[in-house]
mmCIF file of C-alpha atoms in Angstrom:
data_model
loop_
_atom_site.group_PDB
_atom_site.id
_atom_site.type_symbol
_atom_site.label_atom_id
_atom_site.label_comp_id
_atom_site.label_asym_id
_atom_site.label_seq_id
_atom_site.Cartn_x
_atom_site.Cartn_y
_atom_site.Cartn_z
ATOM 1 C CA MET Y 1 13.775 -25.553 -13.474
ATOM 2 C CA GLU Y 2 16.633 -27.896 -12.535
ATOM 3 C CA THR Y 3 16.750 -28.842 -8.845
ATOM 4 C CA GLN Y 4 20.205 -27.324 -8.257
ATOM 5 C CA ASP Y 5 19.243 -24.057 -10.007
ATOM 6 C CA LEU Y 6 16.032 -23.930 -7.988
ATOM 7 C CA ILE Y 7 17.890 -24.431 -4.687
ATOM 8 C CA LYS Y 8 20.348 -21.642 -5.586
ATOM 9 C CA LYS Y 9 17.518 -19.267 -6.487
ATOM 10 C CA VAL Y 10 15.596 -20.068 -3.304
ATOM 11 C CA ARG Y 11 18.742 -19.449 -1.243
ATOM 12 C CA LYS Y 12 19.422 -16.148 -3.038
ATOM 13 C CA ILE Y 13 15.887 -14.904 -2.375
ATOM 14 C CA GLU Y 14 16.088 -16.054 1.260
ATOM 15 C CA ILE Y 15 19.324 -14.130 1.872
ATOM 16 C CA LYS Y 16 17.950 -10.931 0.327
ATOM 17 C CA THR Y 17 14.417 -10.961 1.730
ATOM 18 C CA ARG Y 18 15.316 -12.294 5.165
ATOM 19 C CA GLY Y 19 17.804 -9.462 5.547
ATOM 20 C CA LEU Y 20 15.182 -6.919 4.498
ATOM 21 C CA SER Y 21 12.606 -8.248 6.923
ATOM 22 C CA SER Y 22 15.159 -8.303 9.784
ATOM 23 C CA ASN Y 23 16.918 -4.979 9.262
ATOM 24 C CA ILE Y 24 14.421 -2.720 7.534
ATOM 25 C CA PHE Y 25 10.976 -3.847 8.605
ATOM 26 C CA ALA Y 26 11.769 -4.759 12.215
ATOM 27 C CA GLY Y 27 9.031 -3.241 14.359
ATOM 28 C CA GLN Y 28 7.127 -1.688 11.448
ATOM 29 C CA TYR Y 29 5.383 -4.938 10.555
ATOM 30 C CA HIS Y 30 4.366 -5.405 14.213
ATOM 31 C CA THR Y 31 2.908 -1.892 14.347
ATOM 32 C CA ALA Y 32 1.162 -2.044 10.977
ATOM 33 C CA PHE Y 33 -0.518 -5.411 11.458
ATOM 34 C CA LYS Y 34 -2.200 -5.918 14.788
ATOM 35 C CA GLY Y 35 -3.199 -9.139 16.513
ATOM 36 C CA ARG Y 36 -6.731 -10.434 16.990
ATOM 37 C CA GLY Y 37 -7.432 -8.525 20.203
ATOM 38 C CA MET Y 38 -6.655 -8.653 23.905
ATOM 39 C CA ALA Y 39 -5.648 -11.861 25.677
ATOM 40 C CA PHE Y 40 -5.470 -12.587 29.426
ATOM 41 C CA SER Y 41 -1.906 -12.264 30.735
ATOM 42 C CA GLU Y 42 -1.845 -12.330 34.563
ATOM 43 C CA VAL Y 43 -3.458 -11.039 37.755
ATOM 44 C CA ARG Y 44 -2.131 -8.381 40.107
ATOM 45 C CA GLU Y 45 -3.379 -6.556 43.187
ATOM 46 C CA TYR Y 46 -6.010 -3.907 42.659
ATOM 47 C CA GLN Y 47 -4.639 -0.344 42.461
ATOM 48 C CA PHE Y 48 -6.527 2.920 42.790
ATOM 49 C CA GLY Y 49 -7.990 3.817 39.396
ATOM 50 C CA ASP Y 50 -8.296 0.232 38.085
ATOM 51 C CA ASP Y 51 -11.568 -0.670 36.374
ATOM 52 C CA VAL Y 52 -13.680 -2.660 38.866
ATOM 53 C CA ARG Y 53 -14.966 -4.704 35.904
ATOM 54 C CA ASP Y 54 -11.484 -6.271 35.655
ATOM 55 C CA ILE Y 55 -11.583 -7.676 39.197
ATOM 56 C CA ASP Y 56 -10.961 -11.428 39.295
ATOM 57 C CA TRP Y 57 -13.487 -12.462 41.955
ATOM 58 C CA ASN Y 58 -12.149 -16.010 42.351
ATOM 59 C CA VAL Y 59 -8.607 -14.834 43.149
ATOM 60 C CA THR Y 60 -9.984 -11.990 45.289
ATOM 61 C CA ALA Y 61 -11.999 -14.456 47.396
ATOM 62 C CA ARG Y 62 -8.988 -16.758 47.792
ATOM 63 C CA PHE Y 63 -6.589 -14.046 49.065
ATOM 64 C CA HIS Y 64 -9.198 -11.845 50.797
ATOM 65 C CA ARG Y 65 -8.063 -8.715 48.954
ATOM 66 C CA PRO Y 66 -8.945 -7.439 45.462
ATOM 67 C CA TYR Y 67 -7.026 -8.639 42.379
ATOM 68 C CA VAL Y 68 -7.563 -7.555 38.772
ATOM 69 C CA LYS Y 69 -6.974 -9.348 35.495
ATOM 70 C CA VAL Y 70 -4.270 -7.894 33.252
ATOM 71 C CA PHE Y 71 -4.709 -8.174 29.490
ATOM 72 C CA GLU Y 72 -2.209 -7.695 26.681
ATOM 73 C CA GLU Y 73 -2.451 -7.577 22.922
ATOM 74 C CA GLU Y 74 -2.818 -11.034 21.404
ATOM 75 C CA ARG Y 75 -0.045 -10.667 18.843
ATOM 76 C CA GLU Y 76 -0.101 -13.906 16.947
ATOM 77 C CA LEU Y 77 -1.553 -13.481 13.478
ATOM 78 C CA THR Y 78 -2.384 -15.759 10.626
ATOM 79 C CA VAL Y 79 -1.039 -14.206 7.429
ATOM 80 C CA MET Y 80 -2.279 -15.345 4.031
ATOM 81 C CA LEU Y 81 -0.565 -14.528 0.743
ATOM 82 C CA LEU Y 82 -2.943 -14.508 -2.213
ATOM 83 C CA VAL Y 83 -0.496 -14.789 -5.123
ATOM 84 C CA ASP Y 84 -1.522 -14.226 -8.745
ATOM 85 C CA VAL Y 85 0.144 -16.874 -10.962
ATOM 86 C CA SER Y 86 -1.643 -15.988 -14.223
ATOM 87 C CA GLY Y 87 0.130 -15.553 -17.567
ATOM 88 C CA SER Y 88 0.411 -11.759 -17.417
ATOM 89 C CA LEU Y 89 2.930 -12.003 -14.557
ATOM 90 C CA ASP Y 90 5.469 -13.520 -16.989
ATOM 91 C CA PHE Y 91 6.319 -10.092 -18.389
ATOM 92 C CA GLY Y 92 9.072 -7.605 -17.717
ATOM 93 C CA THR Y 93 10.978 -5.121 -19.860
ATOM 94 C CA VAL Y 94 13.241 -3.344 -17.374
ATOM 95 C CA ASN Y 95 14.888 -4.980 -14.351
ATOM 96 C CA GLN Y 96 12.866 -8.146 -13.769
ATOM 97 C CA MET Y 97 9.679 -10.037 -14.496
ATOM 98 C CA LYS Y 98 6.580 -9.064 -12.565
ATOM 99 C CA ARG Y 99 6.480 -12.628 -11.208
ATOM 100 C CA ASP Y 100 10.021 -12.259 -9.786
ATOM 101 C CA MET Y 101 9.106 -9.079 -7.923
ATOM 102 C CA VAL Y 102 5.899 -10.634 -6.574
ATOM 103 C CA THR Y 103 7.969 -13.573 -5.288
ATOM 104 C CA GLU Y 104 10.453 -11.261 -3.533
ATOM 105 C CA ILE Y 105 7.716 -9.174 -1.921
ATOM 106 C CA ALA Y 106 5.865 -12.302 -0.788
ATOM 107 C CA ALA Y 107 9.073 -13.762 0.688
ATOM 108 C CA THR Y 108 9.840 -10.507 2.519
ATOM 109 C CA LEU Y 109 6.350 -10.467 4.038
ATOM 110 C CA ALA Y 110 6.643 -14.140 4.963
ATOM 111 C CA PHE Y 111 9.949 -13.668 6.817
ATOM 112 C CA SER Y 112 8.504 -10.594 8.566
ATOM 113 C CA ALA Y 113 5.583 -12.750 9.668
ATOM 114 C CA ILE Y 114 7.636 -15.592 11.172
ATOM 115 C CA GLN Y 115 9.868 -13.118 13.023
ATOM 116 C CA ASN Y 116 6.678 -12.076 14.811
ATOM 117 C CA ASN Y 117 5.744 -15.717 15.426
ATOM 118 C CA ASP Y 118 2.859 -15.535 12.939
ATOM 119 C CA LYS Y 119 1.584 -18.365 10.794
ATOM 120 C CA ILE Y 120 1.857 -17.972 7.021
ATOM 121 C CA GLY Y 121 -0.220 -19.617 4.281
ATOM 122 C CA VAL Y 122 -0.573 -19.170 0.522
ATOM 123 C CA VAL Y 123 -3.243 -19.290 -2.160
ATOM 124 C CA PHE Y 124 -1.972 -19.452 -5.752
ATOM 125 C CA PHE Y 125 -4.695 -18.256 -8.119
ATOM 126 C CA SER Y 126 -5.386 -17.547 -11.786
ATOM 127 C CA ASP Y 127 -9.057 -17.631 -12.777
ATOM 128 C CA ARG Y 128 -9.217 -20.691 -10.509
ATOM 129 C CA ILE Y 129 -7.579 -21.780 -7.269
ATOM 130 C CA GLU Y 130 -4.351 -23.354 -8.465
ATOM 131 C CA LYS Y 131 -2.939 -24.386 -5.070
ATOM 132 C CA TYR Y 132 -3.676 -23.829 -1.386
ATOM 133 C CA ILE Y 133 -0.914 -24.133 1.228
ATOM 134 C CA PRO Y 134 -2.412 -24.038 4.761
ATOM 135 C CA PRO Y 135 -0.835 -21.665 7.327
ATOM 136 C CA LYS Y 136 2.147 -22.911 9.336
ATOM 137 C CA LYS Y 137 5.124 -21.434 11.157
ATOM 138 C CA GLY Y 138 8.847 -21.733 10.541
ATOM 139 C CA ARG Y 139 11.669 -21.150 8.080
ATOM 140 C CA LYS Y 140 11.267 -24.578 6.494
ATOM 141 C CA HIS Y 141 7.666 -23.779 5.612
ATOM 142 C CA ILE Y 142 8.644 -20.422 4.050
ATOM 143 C CA LEU Y 143 11.390 -22.013 1.945
ATOM 144 C CA TYR Y 144 8.796 -24.478 0.657
ATOM 145 C CA ILE Y 145 6.510 -21.556 -0.249
ATOM 146 C CA ILE Y 146 9.333 -19.726 -2.084
ATOM 147 C CA ARG Y 147 10.262 -22.904 -3.945
ATOM 148 C CA GLU Y 148 6.649 -23.335 -5.045
ATOM 149 C CA MET Y 149 6.409 -19.705 -6.212
ATOM 150 C CA LEU Y 150 9.544 -20.117 -8.323
ATOM 151 C CA ASP Y 151 8.646 -23.444 -9.891
ATOM 152 C CA PHE Y 152 4.832 -23.552 -9.938
ATOM 153 C CA LYS Y 153 3.130 -24.152 -13.311
ATOM 154 C CA PRO Y 154 -0.489 -22.945 -13.304
ATOM 155 C CA GLU Y 155 -3.217 -24.707 -15.262
ATOM 156 C CA SER Y 156 -4.791 -21.446 -16.452
ATOM 157 C CA LYS Y 157 -3.305 -18.183 -17.724
ATOM 158 C CA ARG Y 158 -6.268 -15.911 -16.967
ATOM 159 C CA THR Y 159 -7.044 -13.823 -13.855
ATOM 160 C CA ASP Y 160 -10.024 -13.652 -11.496
ATOM 161 C CA VAL Y 161 -9.142 -11.674 -8.364
ATOM 162 C CA ALA Y 162 -12.655 -11.760 -6.883
ATOM 163 C CA MET Y 163 -12.685 -15.566 -6.969
ATOM 164 C CA ALA Y 164 -9.449 -15.687 -4.926
ATOM 165 C CA VAL Y 165 -10.898 -13.369 -2.255
ATOM 166 C CA GLU Y 166 -14.080 -15.461 -2.061
ATOM 167 C CA PHE Y 167 -11.953 -18.600 -1.563
ATOM 168 C CA LEU Y 168 -10.072 -16.874 1.275
ATOM 169 C CA SER Y 169 -13.305 -16.319 3.189
ATOM 170 C CA GLN Y 170 -14.307 -19.954 2.649
ATOM 171 C CA VAL Y 171 -11.082 -21.530 3.970
ATOM 172 C CA MET Y 172 -10.184 -19.004 6.703
ATOM 173 C CA LYS Y 173 -12.855 -19.095 9.386
ATOM 174 C CA ARG Y 174 -10.974 -16.832 11.815
ATOM 175 C CA ARG Y 175 -9.778 -13.319 11.024
ATOM 176 C CA CYS Y 176 -6.434 -13.096 9.227
ATOM 177 C CA THR Y 177 -4.268 -10.544 7.451
ATOM 178 C CA ALA Y 178 -4.286 -11.245 3.709
ATOM 179 C CA PHE Y 179 -1.860 -9.756 1.182
ATOM 180 C CA LEU Y 180 -3.304 -9.796 -2.330
ATOM 181 C CA LEU Y 181 -0.341 -9.743 -4.759
ATOM 182 C CA SER Y 182 -1.228 -9.243 -8.425
ATOM 183 C CA ASP Y 183 -0.837 -7.000 -11.463
ATOM 184 C CA PHE Y 184 -4.674 -6.815 -11.422
ATOM 185 C CA TYR Y 185 -4.757 -7.626 -15.124
ATOM 186 C CA ASP Y 186 -8.326 -8.691 -14.488
ATOM 187 C CA LYS Y 187 -11.037 -8.620 -17.158
ATOM 188 C CA GLU Y 188 -13.405 -6.792 -14.812
ATOM 189 C CA ILE Y 189 -10.881 -3.957 -14.358
ATOM 190 C CA ARG Y 190 -9.943 -3.775 -18.037
ATOM 191 C CA ARG Y 191 -13.438 -3.740 -19.487
ATOM 192 C CA GLN Y 192 -14.981 -0.963 -17.373
ATOM 193 C CA LYS Y 193 -14.367 2.751 -17.570
ATOM 194 C CA PRO Y 194 -13.745 4.820 -14.430
ATOM 195 C CA GLY Y 195 -17.037 6.094 -13.076
ATOM 196 C CA SER Y 196 -19.044 3.148 -14.414
ATOM 197 C CA GLN Y 197 -19.216 1.701 -10.909
ATOM 198 C CA ASN Y 198 -21.157 4.810 -9.868
ATOM 199 C CA VAL Y 199 -24.134 3.190 -11.599
ATOM 200 C CA THR Y 200 -23.669 -0.393 -10.407
ATOM 201 C CA GLU Y 201 -21.302 -1.753 -7.804
ATOM 202 C CA SER Y 202 -18.666 -3.993 -9.404
ATOM 203 C CA HIS Y 203 -18.427 -7.649 -8.416
ATOM 204 C CA LEU Y 204 -14.810 -7.207 -7.267
ATOM 205 C CA GLU Y 205 -15.760 -4.225 -5.092
ATOM 206 C CA ARG Y 206 -18.586 -6.195 -3.476
ATOM 207 C CA VAL Y 207 -16.370 -9.229 -2.800
ATOM 208 C CA LEU Y 208 -13.518 -7.086 -1.399
ATOM 209 C CA THR Y 209 -15.911 -5.173 0.864
ATOM 210 C CA MET Y 210 -17.308 -8.401 2.313
ATOM 211 C CA GLY Y 211 -13.864 -10.017 2.574
ATOM 212 C CA ASN Y 212 -12.345 -6.980 4.282
ATOM 213 C CA ARG Y 213 -15.065 -6.984 6.933
ATOM 214 C CA LYS Y 214 -14.072 -10.494 7.945
ATOM 215 C CA HIS Y 215 -10.307 -10.173 7.347
ATOM 216 C CA ASP Y 216 -7.695 -7.447 6.972
ATOM 217 C CA ILE Y 217 -6.977 -7.358 3.223
ATOM 218 C CA VAL Y 218 -4.023 -5.432 1.789
ATOM 219 C CA ALA Y 219 -3.573 -5.213 -1.993
ATOM 220 C CA ILE Y 220 -0.125 -5.008 -3.610
ATOM 221 C CA GLN Y 221 -0.008 -4.264 -7.330
ATOM 222 C CA VAL Y 222 3.107 -4.960 -9.401
ATOM 223 C CA TYR Y 223 3.220 -3.544 -12.932
ATOM 224 C CA ASP Y 224 5.716 -3.044 -15.748
ATOM 225 C CA ARG Y 225 6.293 0.497 -16.994
ATOM 226 C CA ARG Y 226 5.571 -0.573 -20.600
ATOM 227 C CA ALA Y 227 1.990 -1.150 -19.491
ATOM 228 C CA LYS Y 228 1.942 2.598 -18.897
ATOM 229 C CA THR Y 229 4.112 4.025 -21.670
ATOM 230 C CA LEU Y 230 5.276 2.584 -24.993
ATOM 231 C CA PRO Y 231 8.551 3.547 -26.716
ATOM 232 C CA ASP Y 232 8.481 4.901 -30.278
ATOM 233 C CA ILE Y 233 10.020 1.917 -32.105
ATOM 234 C CA GLY Y 234 7.654 1.506 -35.070
ATOM 235 C CA LEU Y 235 5.701 -1.656 -35.825
ATOM 236 C CA MET Y 236 5.725 -4.270 -33.095
ATOM 237 C CA LYS Y 237 4.037 -7.656 -32.753
ATOM 238 C CA VAL Y 238 2.481 -8.193 -29.333
ATOM 239 C CA ARG Y 239 0.723 -11.128 -27.699
ATOM 240 C CA ASP Y 240 -1.744 -11.128 -24.817
ATOM 241 C CA ALA Y 241 -0.208 -13.500 -22.243
ATOM 242 C CA GLU Y 242 -3.617 -14.479 -20.865
ATOM 243 C CA THR Y 243 -5.735 -14.889 -24.022
ATOM 244 C CA GLY Y 244 -2.994 -15.700 -26.545
ATOM 245 C CA HIS Y 245 -4.372 -13.049 -28.925
ATOM 246 C CA GLU Y 246 -1.689 -11.593 -31.221
ATOM 247 C CA MET Y 247 -1.679 -8.282 -33.085
ATOM 248 C CA VAL Y 248 0.676 -5.790 -34.711
ATOM 249 C CA ILE Y 249 0.739 -2.303 -33.231
ATOM 250 C CA ASP Y 250 2.281 0.902 -34.566
ATOM 251 C CA THR Y 251 4.215 2.517 -31.729
ATOM 252 C CA SER Y 252 5.317 5.388 -34.017
ATOM 253 C CA SER Y 253 1.754 6.726 -33.752
ATOM 254 C CA ALA Y 254 1.588 9.346 -30.992
ATOM 255 C CA LYS Y 255 -2.176 8.883 -30.927
ATOM 256 C CA PHE Y 256 -1.807 5.139 -30.274
ATOM 257 C CA ARG Y 257 0.798 5.681 -27.548
ATOM 258 C CA HIS Y 258 -1.450 8.233 -25.864
ATOM 259 C CA ALA Y 259 -4.419 5.836 -26.011
ATOM 260 C CA HIS Y 260 -2.244 3.097 -24.497
ATOM 261 C CA THR Y 261 -1.265 5.360 -21.574
ATOM 262 C CA ARG Y 262 -4.845 6.552 -21.153
ATOM 263 C CA PHE Y 263 -6.083 2.957 -20.904
ATOM 264 C CA PHE Y 264 -3.538 2.176 -18.161
ATOM 265 C CA MET Y 265 -4.448 5.320 -16.213
ATOM 266 C CA ASP Y 266 -8.170 4.513 -16.544
ATOM 267 C CA CYS Y 267 -7.583 1.032 -15.116
ATOM 268 C CA GLN Y 268 -5.546 2.502 -12.238
ATOM 269 C CA GLU Y 269 -8.322 4.947 -11.440
ATOM 270 C CA LYS Y 270 -10.843 2.116 -11.514
ATOM 271 C CA LEU Y 271 -8.667 0.147 -9.069
ATOM 272 C CA ARG Y 272 -8.216 3.169 -6.800
ATOM 273 C CA GLN Y 273 -11.976 3.668 -6.582
ATOM 274 C CA ILE Y 274 -12.641 -0.018 -5.879
ATOM 275 C CA PHE Y 275 -10.062 -0.133 -3.059
ATOM 276 C CA ALA Y 276 -11.323 3.146 -1.598
ATOM 277 C CA LYS Y 277 -14.951 1.966 -1.551
ATOM 278 C CA SER Y 278 -14.047 -1.417 -0.057
ATOM 279 C CA SER Y 279 -11.671 0.219 2.515
ATOM 280 C CA VAL Y 280 -8.744 -1.923 1.339
ATOM 281 C CA ASP Y 281 -5.239 -0.491 1.830
ATOM 282 C CA TRP Y 282 -3.112 -0.828 -1.289
ATOM 283 C CA MET Y 283 0.191 0.047 -2.916
ATOM 284 C CA SER Y 284 1.376 -0.004 -6.517
ATOM 285 C CA VAL Y 285 4.998 -0.542 -7.576
ATOM 286 C CA GLY Y 286 6.712 -0.884 -10.966
ATOM 287 C CA THR Y 287 9.322 -3.523 -11.745
ATOM 288 C CA ASP Y 288 11.814 -0.675 -12.266
ATOM 289 C CA GLU Y 289 11.047 0.804 -8.819
ATOM 290 C CA ASP Y 290 12.146 0.022 -5.249
ATOM 291 C CA TYR Y 291 9.508 -2.159 -3.615
ATOM 292 C CA VAL Y 292 11.226 -1.724 -0.229
ATOM 293 C CA LYS Y 293 10.345 1.993 -0.183
ATOM 294 C CA ALA Y 294 6.794 1.213 -1.289
ATOM 295 C CA LEU Y 295 6.347 -1.375 1.481
ATOM 296 C CA MET Y 296 7.737 0.972 4.125
ATOM 297 C CA LEU Y 297 5.325 3.701 3.041
ATOM 298 C CA LEU Y 298 2.477 1.177 3.232
ATOM 299 C CA PHE Y 299 3.509 0.116 6.748
ATOM 300 C CA LYS Y 300 3.880 3.756 7.817
ATOM 301 C CA ARG Y 301 0.372 4.596 6.587
ATOM 302 C CA ARG Y 302 -1.045 1.753 8.659
ATOM 303 C CA GLY Y 303 1.103 2.389 11.751
#
């Protein structure tokens, strides 16, 4: 992408997503994503009903009357965006590419984070770690992240979500809030039928469970509606964006269209079960839908 075009696109996304994070999500982000715990704020004189365990004995001895420590929520968070940059994101048949929506959602979350004085970092992943941007604060840092999301060229086209979550736990020693943004076009999801994990726990489920104990992981799925339903337009040549495999399909066949929809629904059910068992909050939004509404519902559920 030409430098001038890139700057214009970054600016356009900043204007849109910064406005959303300021006007729509103000307060909701703070409520939905808590800080690390309670931090010491100040001391004040003991009042009837105060917990004696909060008495500051050093200050009490100095002033010869009881004082207690006052604590408040430690608000500052570290927010990590785990962004899928695999080949399947370069697809869209309605309003926009999946990659474009992922970029907008990530930017909205990033601006929400800095308005709450949180640090923001990014992991770009495919079936490998493509790039790691350590957490920092500030608008300049977010604009750099957006620019990278728009112009980044991954080395691989395939997807491995579990690997990205494992990397998160390796690089982030302290607890953070991690948004996992992907279409979840992952071979582990696509090859297993719903219910199969009742026999053996899936690798992704195990990794998410362990990762979510250490961090607060939230999954955001972006999909295109053609992954769910196909139009009746006869023969059509299709290509798998991750494997490069090409084939001709007959969309005039009601049986084929039904099987296509069934496969999508099976994968969604598999995802739902994995997130439920690993206690990971998640949302799913189509490229033809309003991601703002979906995010607000997600925040409300966590509030």
